[in-house]
Amino acid sequence: MFSINQLIINITMKRLLFLVVVIFCVSTVIAQQGRTIVGTIKDNLNRPISNASILIKGSNIGSVSDGGGNFEIRISGPTATLIFSAVGYEDQEVTVGDRNQLNIILEEKNVGIDEVVVMGYSSVDRKHVASSVAQMDMNAVKTRPIMKMEQAFSGTIPGVTMLQGNSLPGSVPGSIAIRGVSTLQNAAPLVIVDGMEQSLTDIDPNQIKSLTVLKDAASTSMYGSRGANGVIIIETERGSTGQFKVDLNAWGAIDQAIDLPDFVDAGTYMKLNNEARGMQGQNLLFTPEDISKAESGETRSVNWLSEVMQKKSWSQNQSASISGGGGVGTFNLMLGHINESGLNDIEGSRKFSARFNTNVNIADKFVLLADFYAHRLQVNRLLANDDGHGLYQIAWRMNPTQQIYFESEYPDHYILHNNLNPLASINHGGTKNYLHDRSTINLRPKYFLNKNLNIEGNVSYMINKSANKSVRSTFKFLDQNGKPATIWANSVEASQGVSESQITARALVNYTKDLRQDRDKIYLTAGAEMMSYNYTDYREVNKASFFGKLNYSFDNRYLLELTARSDGSSKFAPGQKWGFFPSAAIAWNLHNESFMQSVRSSGAITNFKIRGSYGLIGNENVLPYLWQEVVNTWGWTMRVPNYNFSWEKQKQWNVGVDLGLLNNKLSVTAEVYDKFSYDLIYSDFPVPPLTGSYYLTSAVNIGEVRNKGYEISATWSDKVGQVEYSIGGMLFDNENRVLKAGYSSADTLIFKDTNDKIWYNGIAIDNYYGYQTAGYFRDQTEIENTTAKMPNTLAGDIKYVDQNGDGIINDDDRVNLGDPFPHLNYSLNLSLKYKRWDFATLGQGVGRRTARLNGQEGYPILVDGSSNALGAPRQEYADNRWTPENPNSRFPRVWTGSSTNTFLSDVWLSDASFFRIKMLQLGYTFPKWGNTFRNVRVYVNAQDAITFTKFEGLEPERNGGNGNYPRMATYSFGIRATIF
């Protein structure tokens, strides 16, 4: 089947290229005849409009205005009708007659009020939207060096958070949360691309026309059981009738590792090691002579992290869009290539993508939208580092006294330390390559019964495939004397991942009509949908849905949205497969009231909308078959069946205000919301064991969680002289609380997979549950005089607070220490435009966040459960550790082996608030470049270059650990151009 699909795509691509060549040749021949019309295009404030489209009506011949609004176009006959259009302006048709010069004034649209918003299966005028939606500025996104679309969400949409902890090539940069987390399962939002459910990571930003985030229940309930985590609606670029053009975009970037640890040198390490062993009554490993040699440089101090970061990484992106159309329809062929290198010559990723969108006018009232998409992602890793982080974790474990090579004449004479040597892993440890293929076909026939009513079908098919292979050649390690010590044997392996296919069939009816002489407007959408997911490991999931949505605007003042959806899923138990998800929203366009006429005419208030919504939505992001019994090969029950297993559910209300002030120079949006989630799914709930069972669980619906929050955003846009500028900002926060951890509000839920998280009424869903502390033990006398202490306590160890006063430190003394969620999220943005110059900056921050200093990022040792050896301590720790001379230190004493100091406590929590300059960009636009290129924009960009934080760890957007692939600052140069 896959080979047949490839054959069909190849034939289609050949036909497409032939069509493009024919259209281009015909256009060229026609354009060479007739006469040339020149002119300027301006707005009603006499400002030139660049990149405006000029089309000869009834043909596919077109042109575009330059940065000064100037244009020229060649017509073939004695006269012609030209169509002038530009984003944000009303289209205008002008008959040329015998004129050779035209001066065109385009009327400005009421941007922000009259624009269309894509809301699921239909589009609604923004002024008629009563629910909570937000749109991303894709023009700004396309000029940034963004490898994955998740990166574009940092500081750009109120209520949406994305914390990025590293810049590993080929990986997902971080998880997106819309209005907080309210589930134990997958909390990622649903992503719909041209009506198909897809992955956000796979979408090339250059191919996106619009991106809309649905945030409240009234907007997301159209997706029923899949809407509880929010919905992201993406529409990709399509061709335009009469235009034939090629849009080019390319950038190249150098990546600079940031927030790297500052490890101690060899001499300091020796002293710390001796200090730890001395306090623990153990023999010292290093003599004063050893320390002296290290301090003098005779013994080399090895920074293993610097050694494995062998070069600067770089990235590049090239994309092209070939679009046009005529009477039979339109097309857009989008090609993309993204390449990321790693910090050595092996690591990296590369992706090729192709998207072909076409609208075919089959008959007067019948149009077919046929879209094809394919991409191939190749990810290269080291065999010793196949998750991308392992090499750096090993480098953190090596201490600076451990040398890379023996001093000998043998080539590649590596020293193995417990069979580890990161440099040997790079050069001789082998490689592992991952291949990910995705192909989609999306057919959307639409028949217009009349101008108000149409019926639409949608049949889509997607297949995901993956494979990997690893290769390692034999390498022999020699000991100090040149004799064989060990061998990394030859290894060749290959395997295929689990393939997934997705089939969706949907039928829709859409009705839109202006009523009462355009004073009222109705939007009605109804439909049914079936989805089927099949996996090569024999899993199967089937879904069926029925839905409907009504939008009504009465007198452009009072707005109503009603939505209802019924979903059925094979994931749940018999009798529990169906759920019903209704919602309602109302809004009042206060500015259209008669008593607001004078204020509106003055321009003081041009838009004043008050919104409110309430609804029920669900979450079914769980594995299939969880409700069923599982029995192992010995006949023991491992999972107890649950015939009441069903959806997670969420009730949500939202109240918002949209304001346009001072002739729309100032726009403000403010919202408050409350999300109440219940029947949460815990898929691994422990139950009392049956006879013969040692491990018994069940999937249950248990617990309740509430997320409450607010969002405020504002933008001021104006012009001073020849300088156009825009200043914007946002502030939002979310408070997360568990209301019920079990079947009653008094229950406590202890998670079996982690000892550092517990649920009870009033705590956050992802809480830090640990010990409060009261400094460190000063000496042996204080230890002996303290009843409540941990076993084997030494001077310099953490003094835990005995919360219940029973004289024992145990789990009963643990308390809630906070949560890791970002609070008081904010961002600031500024854009300036002067003649052909433009400048933009974006700053993003978190006003309050608590992060954990766990692993070697916090501790001086690697806690591996066995050796717990002193690794490569950070200088931060060494400078602020407890010693008898520094009893009021930030951190406890240095230690090796097992220690009670590693228990989760407030010692290992740190203020991770930050402000980061996400983007700085300067650009210049050339109206023409030679006879071929138009609107050529060149720009330089710096991303994530500057961070202000008091965090004691490395990266304030993640918790600590034992070493990850570093976070990168990116410095890029880009160019965009259009060919007509």
Coordinates of C-alpha atoms in Angstrom, one line a residue, residues 284-730:
L284 CA 41.8 9.9 51.7
L285 CA 42.4 9.2 48.1
F286 CA 44.7 12.1 47.2
T287 CA 47.9 13.1 48.7
P288 CA 49.2 16.7 49.1
E289 CA 51.6 16.0 46.3
D290 CA 48.7 14.9 44.0
I291 CA 46.9 18.1 44.8
S292 CA 50.0 20.2 44.2
K293 CA 50.5 18.6 40.7
A294 CA 46.9 19.3 39.8
E295 CA 47.1 22.9 41.0
S296 CA 50.4 23.5 39.1
G297 CA 49.0 22.0 35.9
E298 CA 51.3 19.0 35.9
T299 CA 48.2 16.9 36.2
R300 CA 45.9 18.0 33.5
S301 CA 42.4 19.2 34.6
V302 CA 39.9 17.7 32.1
N303 CA 36.6 19.4 31.4
W304 CA 34.8 16.5 29.9
L305 CA 31.8 18.6 28.8
S306 CA 34.0 20.9 26.8
E307 CA 35.8 17.9 25.3
V308 CA 32.5 16.4 23.9
M309 CA 31.3 19.7 22.6
Q310 CA 33.8 19.5 19.7
K311 CA 32.4 22.2 17.5
K312 CA 29.7 24.9 17.2
S313 CA 26.4 23.7 16.0
W314 CA 24.6 25.3 13.1
S315 CA 21.2 25.1 11.5
Q316 CA 19.6 26.1 8.2
N317 CA 16.2 26.3 6.6
Q318 CA 15.2 26.7 2.9
S319 CA 11.6 26.8 1.7
A320 CA 9.8 27.7 -1.5
S321 CA 6.2 28.2 -2.4
I322 CA 5.0 28.0 -6.0
S323 CA 1.5 29.1 -6.3
G324 CA -1.0 30.4 -8.8
G325 CA -4.3 29.6 -10.5
G326 CA -6.9 30.3 -13.2
G327 CA -10.4 29.3 -14.1
V328 CA -10.0 25.6 -13.3
G329 CA -8.7 26.3 -9.8
T330 CA -5.6 27.2 -7.8
F331 CA -2.6 25.4 -6.5
N332 CA 0.3 25.9 -4.0
L333 CA 3.3 23.7 -4.0
M334 CA 5.4 24.2 -0.8
L335 CA 8.8 22.6 -0.4
G336 CA 10.9 22.8 2.8
H337 CA 14.3 21.7 4.0
I338 CA 15.5 22.0 7.6
N339 CA 19.0 20.9 8.8
E340 CA 20.4 20.9 12.3
S341 CA 23.9 19.9 13.2
G342 CA 24.9 18.8 16.7
L343 CA 28.0 19.5 18.8
N344 CA 30.0 16.8 17.0
D345 CA 30.2 15.6 13.5
I346 CA 27.7 12.8 14.0
E347 CA 24.7 14.2 15.8
G348 CA 22.1 16.2 13.9
S349 CA 18.8 16.0 12.1
R350 CA 17.4 16.8 8.6
K351 CA 13.9 17.1 7.4
F352 CA 12.5 17.3 3.9
S353 CA 8.8 18.2 3.4
A354 CA 6.5 18.8 0.5
R355 CA 2.9 20.0 0.6
F356 CA 0.7 20.4 -2.4
N357 CA -2.7 22.2 -1.8
T358 CA -5.1 22.6 -4.7
N359 CA -8.6 23.9 -5.2
V360 CA -10.2 22.3 -8.3
N361 CA -13.4 23.9 -9.7
I362 CA -15.1 20.8 -11.0
A363 CA -18.4 22.5 -11.8
D364 CA -20.0 25.9 -11.2
K365 CA -21.0 25.0 -7.7
F366 CA -18.7 22.1 -7.0
V367 CA -15.1 22.6 -5.7
L368 CA -12.6 20.0 -4.5
L369 CA -9.8 20.8 -2.1
A370 CA -7.2 18.1 -2.6
D371 CA -4.1 18.3 -0.4
F372 CA -1.1 16.1 -0.3
Y373 CA 1.7 16.2 2.3
A374 CA 4.8 14.2 2.9
H375 CA 7.9 14.6 5.1
R376 CA 10.9 12.6 6.0
L377 CA 12.9 13.3 9.2
Q378 CA 16.3 11.7 9.7
V379 CA 17.8 12.0 13.2
N380 CA 21.5 11.0 13.7
R381 CA 22.7 10.0 17.2
L382 CA 25.6 8.3 18.8
L383 CA 25.0 4.7 19.7
A384 CA 26.1 5.6 23.3
N385 CA 23.8 8.6 23.2
D386 CA 20.7 7.4 21.3
D387 CA 18.3 9.5 23.4
G388 CA 20.4 12.6 22.6
H389 CA 21.3 13.3 26.2
G390 CA 23.4 10.3 27.3
L391 CA 26.7 11.6 26.1
Y392 CA 26.4 14.7 28.2
Q393 CA 25.2 12.8 31.2
I394 CA 28.3 10.6 31.0
A395 CA 30.5 13.7 30.6
W396 CA 29.0 15.1 33.8
R397 CA 29.8 11.9 35.6
M398 CA 33.5 12.0 34.7
N399 CA 35.6 13.9 37.2
P400 CA 38.4 16.3 36.1
T401 CA 41.2 14.1 37.3
Q402 CA 40.2 11.3 34.9
Q403 CA 42.4 11.6 31.8
I404 CA 41.2 11.0 28.2
Y405 CA 44.3 9.2 26.9
F406 CA 47.3 7.3 28.2
E407 CA 50.6 9.1 27.6
S408 CA 52.0 6.8 24.9
E409 CA 52.8 6.6 21.2
Y410 CA 49.8 4.4 20.5
P411 CA 47.0 6.2 18.4
D412 CA 43.6 6.5 20.1
H413 CA 45.0 5.1 23.3
Y414 CA 41.9 5.9 25.4
I415 CA 41.6 5.3 29.1
L416 CA 38.3 3.6 30.1
H417 CA 36.8 4.6 33.4
N418 CA 34.4 1.8 34.4
N419 CA 34.1 1.1 30.6
L420 CA 33.2 4.8 30.0
N421 CA 35.0 7.4 27.9
P422 CA 32.8 10.0 26.2
L423 CA 35.5 10.8 23.5
A424 CA 35.8 7.2 22.7
S425 CA 32.0 6.9 22.4
I426 CA 32.0 9.7 19.8
N427 CA 34.9 8.3 17.7
H428 CA 34.4 4.6 18.1
G429 CA 31.1 4.0 19.9
G430 CA 29.1 3.7 16.8
T431 CA 26.1 5.6 15.4
K432 CA 22.4 5.2 15.5
N433 CA 20.1 6.6 12.8
Y434 CA 16.3 7.2 13.1
L435 CA 14.0 7.6 10.1
H436 CA 10.5 9.0 10.4
D437 CA 8.1 9.2 7.4
R438 CA 4.7 10.8 7.3
S439 CA 2.3 11.0 4.4
T440 CA -1.2 12.4 4.2
I441 CA -3.9 12.7 1.6
N442 CA -6.8 15.1 2.4
L443 CA -9.8 15.4 0.1
R444 CA -12.5 18.0 0.9
P445 CA -15.3 18.2 -1.8
K446 CA -17.7 21.0 -1.3
Y447 CA -21.0 21.6 -3.1
F448 CA -22.8 24.9 -2.9
L449 CA -26.6 24.5 -3.1
N450 CA -26.8 28.2 -3.1
K451 CA -24.6 31.1 -1.9
N452 CA -25.7 30.5 1.7
L453 CA -25.8 26.7 2.0
N454 CA -23.2 24.1 1.2
I455 CA -22.5 20.5 2.0
E456 CA -19.0 19.4 2.5
G457 CA -17.2 16.0 2.8
N458 CA -13.8 15.2 4.1
V459 CA -11.9 12.0 3.7
S460 CA -8.3 12.0 4.9
Y461 CA -5.6 9.3 5.3
M462 CA -2.4 9.6 7.2
I463 CA 0.4 7.0 7.7
N464 CA 3.4 7.3 10.0
K465 CA 6.3 5.0 9.7
S466 CA 9.6 4.8 11.5
A467 CA 12.8 2.7 11.5
N468 CA 16.2 2.8 13.0
K469 CA 19.6 1.2 12.5
S470 CA 22.8 1.2 14.5
V471 CA 26.3 0.4 13.4
R472 CA 29.5 0.0 15.4
S473 CA 32.9 -1.3 14.1
T474 CA 35.1 -3.3 16.4
F475 CA 37.6 -1.3 18.4
K476 CA 40.2 -2.7 20.7
F477 CA 41.2 -0.8 23.9
L478 CA 44.7 -1.2 25.2
D479 CA 45.9 -0.9 28.8
Q480 CA 48.7 1.4 29.9
N481 CA 51.3 -1.1 28.7
G482 CA 49.8 -1.5 25.3
K483 CA 48.2 -4.9 25.9
P484 CA 44.6 -5.7 25.0
A485 CA 42.2 -4.6 27.8
T486 CA 38.7 -4.8 26.4
I487 CA 36.9 -4.7 23.0
W488 CA 33.8 -2.8 21.9
A489 CA 32.6 -5.5 19.5
N490 CA 31.2 -5.1 16.0
S491 CA 27.5 -4.5 16.0
V492 CA 24.9 -4.0 13.3
E493 CA 21.2 -3.8 14.1
A494 CA 18.0 -2.5 12.5
S495 CA 14.4 -2.5 13.4
Q496 CA 11.1 -0.9 12.5
G497 CA 9.0 1.1 14.8
V498 CA 5.2 0.7 15.3
S499 CA 3.5 2.2 12.3
E500 CA 0.2 4.2 12.7
S501 CA -2.5 4.8 10.1
Q502 CA -5.3 7.3 10.6
I503 CA -8.5 7.4 8.5
T504 CA -11.0 10.2 9.0
A505 CA -14.4 10.5 7.2
R506 CA -16.5 13.6 7.9
A507 CA -19.7 15.1 6.5
L508 CA -20.7 18.7 7.1
V509 CA -23.6 21.1 6.3
N510 CA -22.8 24.8 6.6
Y511 CA -25.3 27.6 6.4
T512 CA -24.4 31.3 6.5
K513 CA -26.9 34.1 5.8
D514 CA -27.3 37.8 6.5
L515 CA -30.8 38.6 7.9
R516 CA -32.9 41.6 8.4
Q517 CA -31.1 43.7 5.8
D518 CA -27.7 42.7 7.1
R519 CA -28.4 43.6 10.7
D520 CA -28.4 39.9 11.8
K521 CA -26.2 37.0 10.7
I522 CA -26.5 33.3 11.3
Y523 CA -23.8 30.6 11.0
L524 CA -24.9 27.0 11.3
T525 CA -22.7 24.0 11.1
A526 CA -23.7 20.3 11.6
G527 CA -22.0 17.1 10.8
A528 CA -20.8 13.6 11.7
E529 CA -17.4 12.1 11.8
M530 CA -15.7 8.7 12.1
M531 CA -12.0 8.1 12.8
S532 CA -10.0 4.9 12.8
Y533 CA -6.5 4.4 14.1
N534 CA -4.6 1.2 13.3
Y535 CA -1.2 0.2 14.6
T536 CA 1.1 -2.5 13.5
D537 CA 1.3 -3.9 17.0
Y538 CA -2.3 -4.9 16.5
R539 CA -3.9 -2.0 18.5
E540 CA -6.9 -0.3 17.1
V541 CA -9.0 2.7 18.1
N542 CA -12.3 3.7 16.6
K543 CA -14.3 6.9 17.2
A544 CA -17.6 8.3 16.0
S545 CA -19.1 11.7 16.6
F546 CA -22.1 13.9 15.9
F547 CA -21.9 17.6 16.3
G548 CA -23.5 21.0 15.6
K549 CA -22.8 24.6 16.2
L550 CA -24.9 27.8 15.9
N551 CA -23.6 31.4 15.9
Y552 CA -26.1 34.1 15.8
S553 CA -25.6 37.9 15.7
F554 CA -28.6 40.0 16.4
D555 CA -28.4 43.6 15.2
N556 CA -24.6 43.3 15.5
R557 CA -25.1 43.8 19.2
Y558 CA -26.0 40.5 20.8
L559 CA -24.1 37.4 20.0
L560 CA -25.0 33.8 20.7
E561 CA -22.9 30.6 20.3
L562 CA -24.4 27.1 21.0
T563 CA -22.4 23.9 20.5
A564 CA -23.2 20.3 21.1
R565 CA -21.2 17.2 20.3
S566 CA -21.7 13.5 21.1
D567 CA -18.5 11.3 21.0
G568 CA -18.1 7.6 21.1
S569 CA -14.7 5.9 21.6
S570 CA -13.6 2.2 21.7
K571 CA -11.2 3.1 24.4
F572 CA -13.8 2.9 27.1
A573 CA -15.8 0.2 28.7
P574 CA -19.1 -1.1 27.4
G575 CA -21.9 1.3 28.4
Q576 CA -19.4 4.1 29.0
K577 CA -18.3 4.7 25.4
W578 CA -20.4 7.7 24.6
G579 CA -20.2 11.2 26.1
F580 CA -22.2 14.4 25.4
F581 CA -20.4 17.8 25.5
P582 CA -22.6 20.9 25.2
S583 CA -21.6 24.6 25.6
A584 CA -23.0 28.1 25.2
A585 CA -21.5 31.6 24.9
I586 CA -23.1 35.0 24.8
A587 CA -21.5 38.4 24.0
W588 CA -22.6 42.0 23.8
N589 CA -21.1 44.4 21.3
L590 CA -21.6 47.4 23.5
H591 CA -20.1 49.8 21.0
N592 CA -23.0 49.2 18.6
E593 CA -25.6 50.5 21.1
S594 CA -27.2 53.8 20.2
F595 CA -26.1 55.4 23.4
M596 CA -22.5 54.7 22.4
Q597 CA -22.8 56.4 19.0
S598 CA -21.1 59.7 20.0
V599 CA -18.2 57.9 21.7
R600 CA -17.8 55.6 18.7
S601 CA -17.9 58.5 16.3
S602 CA -15.2 60.3 18.2
G603 CA -13.0 57.3 17.9
A604 CA -12.5 57.1 21.7
I605 CA -14.1 53.6 21.8
T606 CA -14.3 51.7 18.5
N607 CA -14.8 48.2 19.9
F608 CA -16.3 47.2 23.3
K609 CA -17.3 43.5 23.5
I610 CA -18.2 41.7 26.7
R611 CA -18.2 37.9 26.5
G612 CA -19.2 35.0 28.7
S613 CA -19.2 31.2 28.1
Y614 CA -19.9 27.9 29.9
G615 CA -19.5 24.3 28.7
L616 CA -18.6 20.7 29.2
I617 CA -15.6 19.2 27.4
G618 CA -13.7 16.0 27.8
N619 CA -10.3 14.3 27.6
E620 CA -9.7 10.8 26.2
N621 CA -5.9 10.9 25.7
V622 CA -5.3 7.5 27.1
L623 CA -4.1 4.1 25.7
P624 CA -6.8 1.7 24.5
Y625 CA -7.9 -1.4 26.4
L626 CA -7.2 0.1 29.8
W627 CA -10.6 -1.0 31.2
Q628 CA -9.9 -4.7 30.3
E629 CA -8.3 -7.4 32.4
V630 CA -4.7 -8.3 31.8
V631 CA -3.4 -11.8 32.7
N632 CA 0.3 -12.8 32.4
T633 CA 1.6 -16.1 31.0
W634 CA 1.3 -17.8 34.4
G635 CA -2.4 -17.0 34.6
W636 CA -2.0 -14.3 37.3
T637 CA -4.2 -11.3 37.0
M638 CA -2.1 -8.2 36.6
R639 CA -4.8 -5.6 35.9
V640 CA -8.3 -5.7 37.3
P641 CA -11.0 -4.9 34.7
N642 CA -13.1 -1.8 35.4
Y643 CA -16.5 -1.7 33.6
N644 CA -17.1 1.9 34.8
F645 CA -14.0 3.3 33.1
S646 CA -14.9 6.4 31.1
W647 CA -13.9 9.9 30.0
E648 CA -12.3 12.6 31.9
K649 CA -14.7 15.6 32.0
Q650 CA -14.2 19.3 32.5
K651 CA -16.7 22.1 33.2
Q652 CA -15.4 25.5 32.3
W653 CA -16.6 29.1 32.4
N654 CA -15.0 32.1 30.9
V655 CA -15.7 35.9 31.0
G656 CA -13.8 38.3 28.7
V657 CA -13.7 41.8 27.5
D658 CA -12.3 43.1 24.1
L659 CA -11.6 46.8 23.7
G660 CA -10.6 48.9 20.8
L661 CA -9.7 52.5 21.8
L662 CA -8.5 55.7 20.2
N663 CA -9.4 54.8 16.6
N664 CA -8.1 51.2 17.3
K665 CA -4.6 52.5 18.1
L666 CA -5.0 50.7 21.5
S667 CA -6.5 47.2 21.7
V668 CA -7.0 45.4 25.0
T669 CA -8.3 41.9 25.9
A670 CA -8.9 40.7 29.4
E671 CA -10.3 37.3 30.5
V672 CA -10.9 35.3 33.7
Y673 CA -11.7 31.6 33.7
D674 CA -12.4 28.6 35.9
K675 CA -11.8 25.0 34.7
F676 CA -13.2 22.2 36.9
S677 CA -11.9 18.8 35.9
Y678 CA -13.4 15.6 37.3
D679 CA -13.4 11.8 36.8
L680 CA -9.6 12.1 36.1
I681 CA -8.1 9.0 34.7
Y682 CA -5.4 7.2 36.7
S683 CA -4.3 4.3 34.5
D684 CA -2.1 2.6 37.1
F685 CA -4.1 2.7 40.3
P686 CA -2.8 0.0 42.8
V687 CA -5.4 -2.4 44.3
P688 CA -5.1 -5.1 47.0
P689 CA -3.3 -8.1 45.5
L690 CA -5.1 -11.3 44.7
T691 CA -3.7 -14.7 45.3
G692 CA -0.6 -15.3 43.2
S693 CA -0.3 -11.6 42.2
Y694 CA 2.6 -9.5 43.3
Y695 CA 1.7 -6.4 41.3
L696 CA -2.0 -5.5 40.7
T697 CA -3.4 -2.3 39.2
S698 CA -6.6 -1.0 37.6
A699 CA -7.5 2.0 35.4
V700 CA -10.0 4.2 37.3
N701 CA -11.7 7.6 37.2
I702 CA -10.7 9.3 40.3
G703 CA -10.1 12.8 41.7
E704 CA -11.0 16.4 40.9
V705 CA -8.8 19.4 39.9
R706 CA -9.5 23.1 39.4
N707 CA -7.6 25.6 37.3
K708 CA -8.4 29.3 37.7
G709 CA -6.7 32.1 36.0
Y710 CA -6.7 35.4 34.2
E711 CA -5.2 36.8 31.0
I712 CA -4.5 40.4 30.0
S713 CA -3.0 41.6 26.7
A714 CA -2.7 45.0 25.1
T715 CA -1.3 46.5 21.9
W716 CA -0.7 50.1 20.9
S717 CA 0.0 50.9 17.2
D718 CA 0.6 54.3 15.8
K719 CA 2.8 56.4 13.5
V720 CA 5.1 59.3 14.2
G721 CA 6.3 61.0 11.1
Q722 CA 7.7 58.2 8.9
V723 CA 8.1 55.8 11.8
E724 CA 5.4 53.2 12.3
Y725 CA 5.5 51.4 15.6
S726 CA 3.6 48.8 17.7
I727 CA 4.1 48.1 21.4
G728 CA 2.4 45.1 23.0
G729 CA 2.4 43.1 26.2
M730 CA 0.6 40.4 28.1

